[in-house]
Short mmCIF file of C-alpha atoms in Angstrom, two decimals:
data_model
loop_
_atom_site.label_atom_id
_atom_site.label_comp_id
_atom_site.label_asym_id
_atom_site.label_seq_id
_atom_site.Cartn_x
_atom_site.Cartn_y
_atom_site.Cartn_z
CA MET A 1 -69.30 80.70 -133.61
CA VAL A 2 -65.81 80.21 -135.10
CA GLY A 3 -64.29 79.54 -138.52
CA THR A 4 -62.29 76.35 -138.06
CA ALA A 5 -61.68 73.67 -135.45
CA ALA A 6 -58.22 75.18 -134.87
CA ASP A 7 -59.86 78.58 -134.18
CA ALA A 8 -62.26 76.96 -131.71
CA VAL A 9 -59.54 75.10 -129.83
CA MET A 10 -57.38 78.22 -129.71
CA SER A 11 -60.22 80.34 -128.32
CA TRP A 12 -61.03 77.72 -125.68
CA TYR A 13 -57.40 77.31 -124.66
CA ALA A 14 -56.97 81.11 -124.39
CA LYS A 15 -59.24 80.95 -121.33
CA TYR A 16 -56.16 79.46 -119.62
CA PHE A 17 -54.97 83.01 -119.11
CA LEU A 18 -58.14 83.85 -117.17
CA TYR A 19 -58.05 80.78 -114.92
CA ASN A 20 -56.89 81.30 -111.34
CA PHE A 21 -55.02 78.13 -110.31
CA ALA A 22 -54.83 79.40 -106.71
CA THR A 23 -58.65 79.41 -106.52
CA PRO A 24 -59.83 76.41 -108.58
CA GLY A 25 -63.22 76.69 -110.22
CA GLN A 26 -64.82 79.56 -112.21
CA PRO A 27 -66.44 77.28 -114.81
CA ASP A 28 -68.66 80.12 -116.03
CA ILE A 29 -65.60 82.08 -117.19
CA THR A 30 -63.13 79.33 -118.10
CA GLY A 31 -65.30 76.27 -118.72
CA GLU A 32 -64.06 75.65 -122.27
CA PHE A 33 -60.46 75.58 -121.03
CA THR A 34 -61.08 73.34 -118.02
CA HIS A 35 -63.14 70.90 -120.13
CA MET A 36 -60.20 70.60 -122.57
CA ILE A 37 -57.60 69.68 -119.96
CA TRP A 38 -59.74 67.84 -117.38
CA ARG A 39 -57.53 64.94 -116.21
CA SER A 40 -60.37 62.47 -115.64
CA THR A 41 -61.69 62.78 -119.21
CA THR A 42 -60.86 59.68 -121.24
CA LYS A 43 -62.98 60.13 -124.40
CA ILE A 44 -63.94 63.04 -126.63
CA GLY A 45 -66.32 63.41 -129.54
CA CYS A 46 -66.13 66.30 -132.00
CA GLY A 47 -68.43 67.63 -134.67
CA ARG A 48 -68.79 70.57 -137.02
CA ALA A 49 -71.94 72.13 -138.39
CA THR A 50 -72.38 74.91 -140.92
CA VAL A 51 -75.54 77.00 -140.93
CA GLY A 52 -75.46 79.56 -143.71
CA ILE A 53 -72.10 81.29 -143.40
CA ASP A 54 -71.65 80.32 -139.72
CA THR A 55 -69.55 77.31 -138.66
CA TYR A 56 -69.94 75.74 -135.22
CA ILE A 57 -67.51 73.32 -133.57
CA ILE A 58 -69.01 71.03 -130.91
CA VAL A 59 -67.05 68.86 -128.47
CA ARG A 60 -68.38 66.39 -125.91
CA TYR A 61 -66.25 64.92 -123.14
CA SER A 62 -66.63 61.67 -121.19
CA PRO A 63 -66.66 61.61 -118.33
CA LYS A 64 -67.86 65.19 -118.34
CA GLY A 65 -65.34 67.71 -116.99
CA SER A 66 -65.60 70.96 -115.02
CA ALA A 67 -67.79 69.45 -112.30
CA PRO A 68 -68.18 69.16 -109.39
CA LEU A 69 -66.44 72.25 -108.04
CA SER A 70 -64.59 70.14 -105.45
CA ALA A 71 -62.87 68.19 -108.28
CA PHE A 72 -61.11 71.15 -109.93
CA SER A 73 -57.90 71.02 -107.89
CA SER A 74 -57.28 67.36 -108.80
CA ASN A 75 -58.27 67.73 -112.48
CA VAL A 76 -56.90 71.11 -113.56
CA GLY A 77 -53.21 71.72 -112.98
CA PRO A 78 -50.96 74.68 -113.74
CA VAL A 79 -48.78 74.97 -116.81
CA LEU A 80 -45.76 72.66 -116.90
CA ALA A 81 -42.78 74.15 -115.08
CA GLU A 82 -40.61 73.72 -118.19
CA THR A 83 -42.74 76.08 -120.31
CA CYS A 84 -42.72 79.85 -119.96
CA GLU A 85 -45.48 82.39 -119.73
CA LYS A 86 -45.70 86.14 -119.44
CA ARG A 87 -48.68 88.03 -118.09
CA CYS A 88 -48.85 91.77 -118.67
CA SER A 89 -52.27 92.00 -117.09
CA PRO A 90 -54.80 93.14 -118.06
CA THR A 91 -53.66 93.82 -121.62
CA SER A 92 -51.65 90.85 -122.81
CA TYR A 93 -50.70 87.25 -122.02
CA CYS A 94 -48.44 84.80 -123.84
CA GLN A 95 -47.30 81.25 -123.22
CA GLY A 96 -44.43 79.34 -124.77
CA LEU A 97 -45.58 75.87 -125.79
CA ASP A 98 -42.21 74.19 -126.41
CA PRO A 99 -39.98 73.80 -123.32
CA SER A 100 -36.82 73.47 -125.43
CA THR A 101 -37.23 76.49 -127.76
CA SER A 102 -39.91 78.89 -126.51
CA THR A 103 -38.96 82.12 -124.74
CA CYS A 104 -41.20 84.65 -123.04
CA GLY A 105 -40.07 88.28 -123.12
CA GLU A 106 -40.72 91.31 -120.98
CA CYS A 107 -43.81 93.49 -120.96
CA ASN A 108 -43.12 96.15 -123.59
CA GLY A 109 -45.69 98.92 -123.60
CA GLY A 110 -47.98 96.68 -121.56
CA TYR A 111 -47.79 93.85 -124.11
CA ALA A 112 -46.21 90.41 -123.62
CA THR A 113 -44.21 88.70 -126.36
CA CYS A 114 -43.15 85.08 -126.81
CA THR A 115 -41.02 83.33 -129.42
CA ALA A 116 -40.94 79.88 -131.01
CA ARG A 117 -44.12 77.79 -130.62
CA CYS A 118 -46.44 80.01 -128.59
CA THR A 119 -49.97 81.20 -127.96
CA GLN A 120 -51.07 84.80 -127.38
CA TYR A 121 -54.16 86.30 -125.76
CA CYS A 122 -54.86 90.02 -126.14
CA PRO A 123 -58.21 90.95 -124.55
CA LYS A 124 -60.01 93.71 -126.43
CA GLN A 125 -59.77 96.92 -124.45
CA PRO A 126 -62.95 98.94 -123.80
CA SER A 127 -61.41 101.96 -125.56
CA THR A 128 -60.86 99.97 -128.79
CA ASN A 129 -63.40 100.28 -131.61
CA GLY A 130 -63.83 97.81 -134.47
CA PHE A 131 -62.43 94.34 -135.04
CA TRP A 132 -59.78 93.12 -132.59
CA LYS A 133 -58.23 89.64 -132.84
CA GLU A 134 -58.05 88.30 -129.27
CA PHE A 135 -55.97 85.13 -129.70
CA CYS A 136 -53.54 83.37 -132.00
CA GLN A 137 -50.97 80.60 -132.03
CA GLY A 138 -47.64 80.80 -133.85
CA SER A 139 -44.45 78.94 -134.58
CA THR A 140 -42.03 81.92 -134.60
CA ASN A 141 -43.42 84.91 -132.70
CA CYS A 142 -46.52 85.87 -130.68
CA ARG A 143 -47.34 89.46 -129.70
CA CYS A 144 -50.11 92.02 -129.25
CA ASP A 145 -50.10 94.95 -131.63
CA SER A 146 -52.58 97.81 -132.00
CA SER A 147 -51.62 98.57 -135.62
CA ILE A 148 -53.79 97.76 -138.64
CA ASN A 149 -52.71 97.09 -142.22
CA LEU A 150 -55.53 96.61 -144.72
CA GLY A 151 -53.15 96.96 -147.70
CA VAL A 152 -51.94 93.36 -147.48
CA SER A 153 -53.66 90.08 -148.19
CA PRO A 154 -54.99 88.84 -145.88
CA PRO A 155 -55.52 92.12 -143.98
CA GLU A 156 -53.73 92.52 -140.64
CA TYR A 157 -56.07 93.58 -137.86
CA PRO A 158 -55.07 94.88 -134.45
CA GLY A 159 -54.78 92.51 -131.49
CA ALA A 160 -53.00 89.16 -131.32
CA LYS A 161 -50.43 88.63 -134.06
CA CYS A 162 -48.58 85.36 -134.52
CA THR A 163 -46.20 84.19 -137.22
#
């Protein structure tokens, strides 16, 4: 369950950071991501349903992606060489999405940061209680931050923060 189509796409794409390009496969962990970028897919269909306060985004691909296992290496490729990424595993991952303006910084305090058009994935740590935003996409800055600020509107929760 997600709020918007953009939230759904962002959460599916964030599985990129969990995909091991050296060992193609793992559809149980990264299936949403591999379906999205499957090279052989030529058509997609999308829908949205609301049940009470819950919104669901559904996508169908044709031909279907993420199968068979032997097809992963020819259908799922690594990030373009012109874009940057920073992995501060296991706490933070970011990827610059614009080859001409994005930059990926160092791991500061275990957290990766990227600038310009970027996406951020901050897995919730087992020691963290309460709400934790795991992913975001921004146009200026992407980072992980454990601070919380409920005194602003909308409230700022810990986890992925993008501006």
